[in-house]
CSV table of C-alpha atoms in Angstrom, one decimal:
chain,number,residue,atom,x,y,z
K,16,MET,CA,0.0,0.0,0.0
K,17,GLY,CA,3.0,2.3,0.5
K,18,TYR,CA,3.4,5.3,2.8
K,19,VAL,CA,-0.1,6.4,3.8
K,20,THR,CA,-1.5,9.7,2.8
K,21,SER,CA,-4.6,11.4,4.2
K,22,THR,CA,-6.5,14.6,3.9
K,23,TRP,CA,-8.2,16.9,6.4
K,24,VAL,CA,-11.5,18.6,5.7
K,25,GLU,CA,-12.0,21.7,7.8
K,26,PRO,CA,-15.5,21.9,9.3
K,27,SER,CA,-17.6,24.9,8.2
K,28,ASN,CA,-17.8,27.9,10.4
K,29,THR,CA,-21.5,27.4,10.9
K,30,ALA,CA,-21.1,23.8,12.0
K,31,THR,CA,-18.4,24.8,14.4
K,32,ALA,CA,-20.4,27.6,15.9
K,33,LEU,CA,-23.4,25.3,16.4
K,34,LEU,CA,-21.3,22.8,18.3
K,35,LEU,CA,-19.8,25.5,20.5
K,36,LEU,CA,-23.3,26.7,21.3
K,37,GLY,CA,-24.4,23.2,22.3
K,38,ARG,CA,-26.5,22.6,19.2
K,39,GLY,CA,-26.3,20.0,16.4
K,40,SER,CA,-24.1,17.0,16.5
K,41,ASP,CA,-20.7,15.8,15.1
K,42,PRO,CA,-20.6,12.0,14.6
K,43,ALA,CA,-16.8,12.2,14.0
K,44,THR,CA,-16.2,13.1,17.6
K,45,GLU,CA,-16.6,11.3,20.9
K,46,ARG,CA,-19.9,12.9,21.8
K,47,GLY,CA,-23.2,14.3,20.7
K,48,VAL,CA,-24.5,17.6,22.0
K,49,GLU,CA,-28.3,17.2,22.1
K,50,CYS,CA,-29.8,17.9,25.5
K,51,PRO,CA,-33.5,16.9,25.4
K,52,GLY,CA,-36.1,18.2,27.9
K,53,ASP,CA,-37.0,21.6,29.4
K,54,LEU,CA,-34.4,22.8,31.8
K,55,PRO,CA,-35.3,24.9,34.9
K,56,ALA,CA,-34.5,28.5,34.6
K,57,PRO,CA,-31.1,29.5,36.1
K,58,SER,CA,-32.9,32.2,38.0
K,59,ASP,CA,-35.2,29.8,39.8
K,60,PRO,CA,-34.7,30.5,43.5
K,61,ASP,CA,-35.7,27.0,44.4
K,62,LEU,CA,-33.0,25.2,42.4
K,63,VAL,CA,-31.0,24.2,45.5
K,64,ALA,CA,-34.1,22.9,47.3
K,65,ARG,CA,-35.3,21.1,44.2
K,66,ALA,CA,-32.0,19.3,43.8
K,67,ALA,CA,-31.9,18.3,47.5
K,68,ALA,CA,-35.5,17.1,47.4
K,69,ALA,CA,-34.9,15.0,44.2
K,70,LYS,CA,-31.7,13.5,45.6
K,71,ALA,CA,-33.5,12.6,48.9
K,72,LYS,CA,-36.4,10.9,47.1
K,73,LEU,CA,-33.9,8.8,45.1
K,74,GLY,CA,-32.0,7.9,48.3
K,75,SER,CA,-29.4,5.1,47.8
K,76,LYS,CA,-30.6,4.5,44.2
K,77,VAL,CA,-28.5,7.5,43.1
K,78,PHE,CA,-24.8,8.2,43.5
K,79,VAL,CA,-23.6,11.7,42.4
K,80,LEU,CA,-20.0,12.1,41.4
K,81,GLY,CA,-18.4,15.5,41.2
K,82,HIS,CA,-15.1,16.2,39.4
K,83,HIS,CA,-12.7,18.7,41.0
K,84,TYR,CA,-13.3,21.1,38.2
K,85,GLN,CA,-17.0,21.4,38.6
K,86,ARG,CA,-18.8,24.5,39.8
K,87,ASP,CA,-19.4,24.9,43.5
K,88,GLU,CA,-23.2,24.9,43.0
K,89,VAL,CA,-22.9,21.3,41.6
K,90,ILE,CA,-20.1,20.1,43.9
K,91,GLN,CA,-22.3,20.7,47.0
K,92,PHE,CA,-24.5,17.8,45.9
K,93,ALA,CA,-21.7,15.3,45.1
K,94,ASP,CA,-21.4,12.2,47.2
K,95,VAL,CA,-17.8,11.9,46.2
K,96,THR,CA,-15.4,14.4,44.6
K,97,GLY,CA,-12.2,13.5,42.9
K,98,ASP,CA,-10.4,13.1,39.6
K,99,SER,CA,-11.9,11.1,36.7
K,100,PHE,CA,-10.5,7.6,37.5
K,101,LYS,CA,-11.1,7.9,41.2
K,102,LEU,CA,-14.7,8.8,40.5
K,103,ALA,CA,-15.3,5.9,38.1
K,104,ARG,CA,-13.9,3.5,40.6
K,105,GLU,CA,-16.0,4.9,43.4
K,106,ALA,CA,-19.1,4.3,41.2
K,107,ALA,CA,-18.0,0.7,40.6
K,108,ALA,CA,-17.6,0.2,44.3
K,109,ARG,CA,-21.3,1.0,44.9
K,110,PRO,CA,-23.3,-1.7,43.0
K,111,GLU,CA,-26.4,-0.8,45.0
K,112,ALA,CA,-26.6,2.6,43.2
K,113,GLU,CA,-28.9,2.1,40.3
K,114,TYR,CA,-28.1,5.5,38.9
K,115,ILE,CA,-24.7,7.1,38.6
K,116,VAL,CA,-25.0,10.9,37.9
K,117,PHE,CA,-21.6,11.9,36.7
K,118,CYS,CA,-20.9,15.6,37.0
K,119,GLY,CA,-17.9,15.8,34.8
K,120,VAL,CA,-17.4,15.3,31.1
K,121,HIS,CA,-18.2,12.6,28.5
K,122,PHE,CA,-15.1,10.5,28.6
K,123,MET,CA,-15.3,10.3,32.4
K,124,ALA,CA,-18.9,9.0,32.2
K,125,GLU,CA,-17.8,6.5,29.6
K,126,SER,CA,-15.1,5.2,32.0
K,127,ALA,CA,-17.8,4.9,34.7
K,128,ASP,CA,-20.0,2.8,32.4
K,129,ILE,CA,-17.0,0.6,31.5
K,130,LEU,CA,-16.2,-0.1,35.2
K,131,THR,CA,-19.8,-0.4,36.6
K,132,SER,CA,-22.2,-3.3,36.2
K,133,ASP,CA,-24.7,-3.6,33.5
K,134,ALA,CA,-27.5,-3.0,36.1
K,135,GLN,CA,-26.2,0.5,36.7
K,136,LYS,CA,-27.1,3.4,34.5
K,137,VAL,CA,-24.6,6.3,34.1
K,138,VAL,CA,-26.2,9.7,33.5
K,139,LEU,CA,-24.3,12.9,32.2
K,140,PRO,CA,-26.5,15.9,33.0
K,141,ASP,CA,-25.5,17.7,29.8
K,142,LEU,CA,-24.3,15.7,26.8
K,143,ALA,CA,-22.4,18.7,25.5
K,144,ALA,CA,-20.0,18.4,28.5
K,145,GLY,CA,-17.2,17.0,26.5
K,146,CYS,CA,-13.4,17.4,26.6
K,147,SER,CA,-11.5,19.2,23.9
K,148,MET,CA,-8.4,17.1,24.6
K,149,ALA,CA,-10.3,13.8,24.2
K,150,ASP,CA,-11.9,15.1,21.0
K,151,MET,CA,-8.4,15.7,19.5
K,152,ALA,CA,-7.9,12.0,19.1
K,153,VAL,CA,-10.7,10.4,17.0
K,154,LEU,CA,-10.6,6.7,16.4
K,155,SER,CA,-10.4,6.9,12.6
K,156,GLN,CA,-7.4,9.3,12.9
K,157,VAL,CA,-5.6,7.0,15.3
K,158,GLU,CA,-6.3,4.0,13.1
K,159,THR,CA,-4.8,5.9,10.1
K,160,ALA,CA,-1.8,6.7,12.2
K,161,TRP,CA,-1.4,3.0,13.1
K,162,ASP,CA,-1.6,2.2,9.4
K,163,VAL,CA,1.3,4.6,8.8
K,164,LEU,CA,3.4,2.8,11.5
K,165,THR,CA,2.4,-0.5,10.0
K,166,GLU,CA,3.5,0.4,6.5
K,167,LEU,CA,6.8,1.6,7.9
K,168,GLY,CA,7.3,-1.8,9.7
K,169,ILE,CA,7.4,-0.2,13.2
K,170,ALA,CA,3.9,-0.9,14.5
K,171,GLU,CA,5.0,-4.2,16.0
K,172,GLN,CA,7.6,-2.4,18.2
K,173,THR,CA,5.2,0.4,19.1
K,174,VAL,CA,3.1,0.3,22.3
K,175,PRO,CA,0.1,2.6,22.4
K,176,VAL,CA,-0.4,4.4,25.7
K,177,THR,CA,-3.5,6.6,26.2
K,178,TYR,CA,-4.1,9.1,28.9
K,179,MET,CA,-7.3,8.6,30.9
K,180,ASN,CA,-8.6,11.8,29.3
K,181,SER,CA,-9.6,10.0,26.1
K,182,SER,CA,-12.7,8.5,24.7
K,183,ALA,CA,-13.8,4.9,25.2
K,184,ASP,CA,-13.0,4.3,21.5
K,185,ILE,CA,-9.4,5.2,22.0
K,186,LYS,CA,-9.1,3.2,25.2
K,187,GLY,CA,-10.5,0.2,23.2
K,188,PHE,CA,-8.0,0.7,20.4
K,189,VAL,CA,-5.2,0.7,23.0
K,190,GLY,CA,-6.5,-2.4,24.6
K,191,ARG,CA,-6.8,-4.2,21.2
K,192,ASN,CA,-3.2,-3.3,20.4
K,193,GLY,CA,-1.5,-4.4,23.6
K,194,GLY,CA,-1.3,-1.0,25.3
K,195,VAL,CA,-2.2,0.6,28.6
K,196,VAL,CA,-4.1,3.5,30.0
K,197,CYS,CA,-2.4,6.0,32.3
K,198,THR,CA,-3.3,8.8,34.6
K,199,SER,CA,-1.2,11.9,35.3
K,200,SER,CA,-0.1,10.2,38.6
K,201,ASN,CA,1.2,6.9,37.1
K,202,ALA,CA,2.3,8.0,33.6
K,203,LYS,CA,5.9,7.1,34.3
K,204,ARG,CA,5.0,3.7,35.5
K,205,ALA,CA,2.9,3.1,32.4
K,206,LEU,CA,5.7,4.3,30.1
K,207,ASP,CA,8.3,2.1,32.0
K,208,TRP,CA,6.0,-0.9,31.4
K,209,ALA,CA,5.5,0.1,27.7
K,210,PHE,CA,9.2,0.3,27.0
K,211,GLN,CA,9.6,-3.2,28.4
K,212,GLN,CA,7.2,-4.4,25.7
K,213,GLY,CA,8.5,-2.4,22.8
K,214,SER,CA,11.0,0.2,21.7
K,215,LYS,CA,8.5,3.0,20.9
K,216,VAL,CA,5.4,4.5,22.4
K,217,LEU,CA,2.5,6.2,20.6
K,218,PHE,CA,1.2,8.5,23.4
K,219,LEU,CA,-2.4,9.7,23.1
K,220,PRO,CA,-3.9,12.3,23.2
K,221,ASP,CA,-2.0,14.8,25.4
K,222,GLN,CA,1.4,15.7,23.9
K,223,HIS,CA,2.5,17.7,27.0
K,224,LEU,CA,2.0,14.9,29.6
K,225,GLY,CA,3.8,12.5,27.3
K,226,ARG,CA,6.7,14.8,26.7
K,227,ASN,CA,7.0,16.0,30.3
K,228,THR,CA,7.0,12.5,31.6
K,229,ALA,CA,9.5,11.1,29.1
K,230,VAL,CA,12.0,14.0,29.3
K,231,LEU,CA,11.7,15.1,32.9
K,232,GLU,CA,11.1,11.8,34.6
K,233,MET,CA,12.7,9.2,32.3
K,234,GLY,CA,15.8,11.0,31.0
K,235,PHE,CA,14.8,11.1,27.3
K,236,SER,CA,15.8,14.1,25.2
K,237,LEU,CA,13.4,16.3,23.3
K,238,ASP,CA,14.9,14.9,20.2
K,239,ASP,CA,13.6,11.5,21.2
K,240,CYS,CA,10.1,12.9,20.8
K,241,VAL,CA,8.2,13.7,17.6
K,242,LEU,CA,4.8,15.3,17.3
K,243,TYR,CA,2.2,13.4,15.1
K,244,ASP,CA,-0.4,15.8,13.6
K,245,PRO,CA,-3.5,13.8,12.5
K,246,HIS,CA,-4.5,16.7,10.3
K,247,LYS,CA,-1.4,16.3,8.1
K,248,PRO,CA,-0.5,13.5,5.7
K,249,ASN,CA,1.6,10.9,7.6
K,250,GLY,CA,1.3,13.1,10.7
K,251,GLY,CA,3.6,15.7,9.1
K,252,LEU,CA,6.6,13.4,9.8
K,253,THR,CA,9.1,11.7,7.6
K,254,PRO,CA,9.7,7.9,7.7
K,255,GLU,CA,13.1,8.6,9.2
K,256,GLN,CA,11.6,10.7,12.0
K,257,LEU,CA,9.1,8.1,12.9
K,258,ARG,CA,11.7,5.3,12.8
K,259,ASN,CA,14.1,7.2,15.0
K,260,ALA,CA,11.6,8.4,17.5
K,261,LYS,CA,11.1,6.8,20.9
K,262,MET,CA,8.0,8.8,21.8
K,263,ILE,CA,5.4,9.5,19.1
K,264,LEU,CA,3.3,12.2,20.7
K,265,TRP,CA,-0.2,12.9,19.5
K,266,ARG,CA,-0.9,16.5,18.7
K,267,GLY,CA,-3.5,17.1,21.5
K,268,HIS,CA,-3.6,19.3,24.5
K,269,CYS,CA,-5.8,20.6,27.3
K,270,SER,CA,-7.4,23.9,26.4
K,271,VAL,CA,-7.0,25.1,30.0
K,272,HIS,CA,-3.6,23.9,31.0
K,273,GLY,CA,-2.2,24.7,27.5
K,274,ARG,CA,-2.9,28.4,28.0
K,275,PHE,CA,-0.3,28.8,30.7
K,276,THR,CA,3.0,30.2,29.4
K,277,LEU,CA,6.5,30.9,30.6
K,278,ASP,CA,5.5,34.6,30.7
K,279,SER,CA,2.7,33.6,33.2
K,280,VAL,CA,5.4,32.1,35.4
K,281,ASN,CA,7.8,35.0,35.1
K,282,ASP,CA,5.1,37.5,35.6
K,283,VAL,CA,3.8,36.0,38.9
K,284,ARG,CA,7.3,35.7,40.2
K,285,GLU,CA,7.9,39.4,39.7
K,286,ARG,CA,4.6,40.3,41.3
K,287,VAL,CA,4.7,38.0,44.3
K,288,PRO,CA,8.2,37.5,45.8
K,289,GLY,CA,8.8,34.0,47.1
K,290,VAL,CA,5.7,32.6,45.4
K,291,ASN,CA,5.7,28.8,44.8
K,292,VAL,CA,4.6,27.9,41.3
K,293,LEU,CA,2.5,24.6,41.3
K,294,VAL,CA,1.3,23.3,37.9
K,295,HIS,CA,-0.3,20.2,36.3
K,296,PRO,CA,1.8,18.1,34.0
K,297,GLU,CA,-0.6,18.8,31.2
K,298,CYS,CA,1.0,22.3,31.0
K,299,ARG,CA,3.6,23.1,28.3
K,300,HIS,CA,7.1,21.8,28.7
K,301,GLU,CA,8.6,25.2,29.3
K,302,VAL,CA,6.0,26.0,32.0
K,303,VAL,CA,6.6,22.7,33.8
K,304,THR,CA,10.4,23.1,33.8
K,305,ALA,CA,10.0,26.6,35.2
K,306,ALA,CA,7.7,25.6,38.0
K,307,ASP,CA,8.6,24.6,41.5
K,308,HIS,CA,6.2,21.7,41.8
K,309,VAL,CA,4.5,19.6,39.2
K,310,GLY,CA,1.8,17.0,39.8
K,311,SER,CA,-1.7,15.6,39.3
K,312,THR,CA,-4.9,17.3,40.5
K,313,GLU,CA,-4.7,15.2,43.7
K,314,TYR,CA,-1.1,16.1,44.1
K,315,ILE,CA,-1.9,19.8,43.8
K,316,ILE,CA,-4.6,19.5,46.5
K,317,LYS,CA,-2.4,17.6,48.9
K,318,THR,CA,0.5,20.0,48.3
K,319,ILE,CA,-1.6,23.1,49.2
K,320,GLU,CA,-3.1,21.3,52.2
K,321,ALA,CA,0.4,20.6,53.6
K,322,ALA,CA,1.8,24.0,52.8
K,323,PRO,CA,2.7,26.2,55.8
K,324,ALA,CA,0.5,29.2,56.7
K,325,GLY,CA,1.6,32.4,55.1
K,326,SER,CA,3.1,30.7,52.0
K,327,ALA,CA,2.1,32.0,48.5
K,328,TRP,CA,1.1,29.7,45.7
K,329,ALA,CA,0.4,30.3,42.0
K,330,VAL,CA,-1.5,27.3,40.7
K,331,GLY,CA,-1.6,26.3,37.1
K,332,THR,CA,-4.8,24.3,36.8
K,333,GLU,CA,-8.6,24.8,36.3
K,334,LEU,CA,-10.0,27.9,38.0
K,335,ASN,CA,-12.9,26.3,39.9
K,336,LEU,CA,-10.4,24.2,41.8
K,337,VAL,CA,-8.0,27.1,42.4
K,338,ARG,CA,-10.8,29.2,43.8
K,339,ARG,CA,-12.0,26.3,46.0
K,340,LEU,CA,-8.5,25.8,47.4
K,341,ALA,CA,-8.1,29.5,48.1
K,342,LEU,CA,-11.4,29.6,50.0
K,343,ALA,CA,-10.5,26.5,52.0
K,344,HIS,CA,-7.1,27.8,53.0
K,345,PRO,CA,-7.5,31.5,53.9
K,346,ASP,CA,-4.2,31.3,55.8
K,347,LYS,CA,-2.3,30.9,52.5
K,348,GLN,CA,-2.1,33.2,49.5
K,349,ILE,CA,-3.4,31.1,46.6
K,350,MET,CA,-3.8,32.5,43.2
K,351,PHE,CA,-4.5,31.5,39.6
K,352,LEU,CA,-1.2,31.3,37.6
K,353,ASP,CA,-2.4,33.4,34.7
K,354,ARG,CA,-3.7,37.0,35.0
K,355,ALA,CA,-6.6,36.1,32.7
K,356,VAL,CA,-8.9,33.7,34.5
K,357,CYS,CA,-10.0,30.6,32.6
K,358,TYR,CA,-12.7,28.0,33.4
K,359,CYS,CA,-12.9,24.7,31.5
K,360,SER,CA,-15.9,25.7,29.3
K,361,THR,CA,-17.1,22.2,28.7
K,362,MET,CA,-16.8,21.1,32.3
K,363,ASN,CA,-18.8,24.2,33.3
K,364,ARG,CA,-21.7,23.1,31.1
K,365,ILE,CA,-22.8,21.0,34.0
K,366,ASP,CA,-24.7,23.5,36.1
K,367,LEU,CA,-27.4,23.4,38.7
K,368,PRO,CA,-30.3,23.6,36.2
K,369,HIS,CA,-29.0,20.5,34.3
K,370,LEU,CA,-28.4,18.6,37.6
K,371,VAL,CA,-31.9,19.4,38.8
K,372,TRP,CA,-33.4,18.3,35.5
K,373,ALA,CA,-31.5,15.0,35.5
K,374,LEU,CA,-32.4,14.2,39.1
K,375,GLU,CA,-36.1,15.1,38.7
K,376,GLU,CA,-36.3,13.0,35.6
K,377,LEU,CA,-34.9,10.0,37.5
K,378,VAL,CA,-37.5,10.6,40.2
K,379,ALA,CA,-40.2,10.5,37.5
K,380,GLY,CA,-38.8,7.2,36.3
K,381,ARG,CA,-37.1,8.5,33.1
K,382,VAL,CA,-33.4,7.9,32.6
K,383,VAL,CA,-32.0,10.8,30.5
K,384,ASN,CA,-28.7,11.3,28.9
K,385,GLN,CA,-27.6,7.8,29.6
K,386,ILE,CA,-24.0,7.1,28.6
K,387,THR,CA,-23.3,3.6,27.3
K,388,VAL,CA,-20.3,2.0,25.7
K,389,ASP,CA,-20.8,-0.9,23.3
K,390,PRO,CA,-19.7,-4.3,24.7
K,391,ASP,CA,-16.8,-4.8,22.4
K,392,THR,CA,-15.3,-1.4,23.0
K,393,ALA,CA,-15.9,-1.7,26.7
K,394,HIS,CA,-14.1,-5.1,26.8
K,395,HIS,CA,-11.0,-3.9,25.1
K,396,ALA,CA,-11.0,-0.6,27.0
K,397,ARG,CA,-11.3,-2.6,30.2
K,398,VAL,CA,-8.2,-4.7,29.1
K,399,ALA,CA,-6.2,-1.5,28.9
K,400,LEU,CA,-7.5,-0.2,32.2
K,401,ASP,CA,-6.8,-3.5,33.9
K,402,GLN,CA,-3.2,-3.4,32.5
K,403,MET,CA,-2.9,0.0,34.2
K,404,LEU,CA,-4.1,-1.4,37.5
K,405,ALA,CA,-1.6,-4.3,37.2
K,406,LEU,CA,1.4,-1.9,36.8
K,407,PRO,CA,4.2,-2.4,39.4
K,408,GLY,CA,3.5,-0.1,42.3
K,409,ALA,CA,-0.2,0.1,41.7
K,410,ASP,CA,-1.9,0.5,45.1
K,411,THR,CA,-5.4,-0.6,44.2
K,412,ALA,CA,-7.0,-3.8,42.9
K,413,PRO,CA,-9.3,-3.8,39.8
K,414,PRO,CA,-13.0,-3.1,40.6
K,415,ALA,CA,-15.5,-5.9,39.8
K,416,THR,CA,-15.8,-6.8,36.2
K,417,ARG,CA,-19.0,-5.7,34.4
């Protein structure tokens, strides 16, 4: 077949605008955006009481999960808060809960459906709550990239590793091809394992986590990493570049963490003498290398909790969490790393009206916005997730199989 070529068709401005407004659908991405039903008005003064009443009526039948980046108005109703994988495992640990209401984004709800039993129904209050990073790796694109590696004769020595922040389709692809899922906490362990299986890694979908882990934690050089752009023929890379690379990084990133720059770090150091810069490894390489502390969302929370009173912290992660940490620790000076504040726009689509609507529909016996992963995809995604849980140093056992 020869060296693979591909073309990229830019979506129309109208179609893109409709998606951003939460209307229409895009079958080429991981999610739809339709949200059926009549939502309560955001100005309804009884929203909090309505949410509490509906949750009380459902009792133990419902389990509400709240990601750290959710709005405070939603977090107050969460039974458990945490990062995406922790929340999916918490759902699997409660088989008595018939309904799992996941206040997060689409790929997180998919992971919960993969790990919970068939008797449990996972609900996402707003189907338009997606993840721009997850959307940057579409299955057809990844399969085309794998064809490129196959034609070059290097697919057999390449191990796919996908970040938890990816669609079920991508996790399934990784499971089918002998790879592993990772989190921002265990990325090094996952890559150590992968390089015991092969000589190359295809890292999906976040280029920054892959690069930062390989270079800063594993001793690779930046020259060992190449960036595969799915919108260019053959990823925009030559056969020689792909053959020589150790890390083939997918051209994806987090829209929130990717906005932080070296100027952001330099600016806050000038404004706040003695400030500690604490960032997520999804940030750009130059930001991570300039920071004082780097780690996952849970690491950021624990670092702030353990920090001495009076210390100053500039935190490079989603604003809802930074604000919550600042309010919880008034004895410390906690600020957003960038002068321009930035929420995760898709995470913030889950608001109180959507949560009230989803809960009241469940009370009425109607399951809305159910997230389901087809059995074949779920099986192979579970294979990749189980491989992550089997990594050396993993401190948890796999949840019950679906």
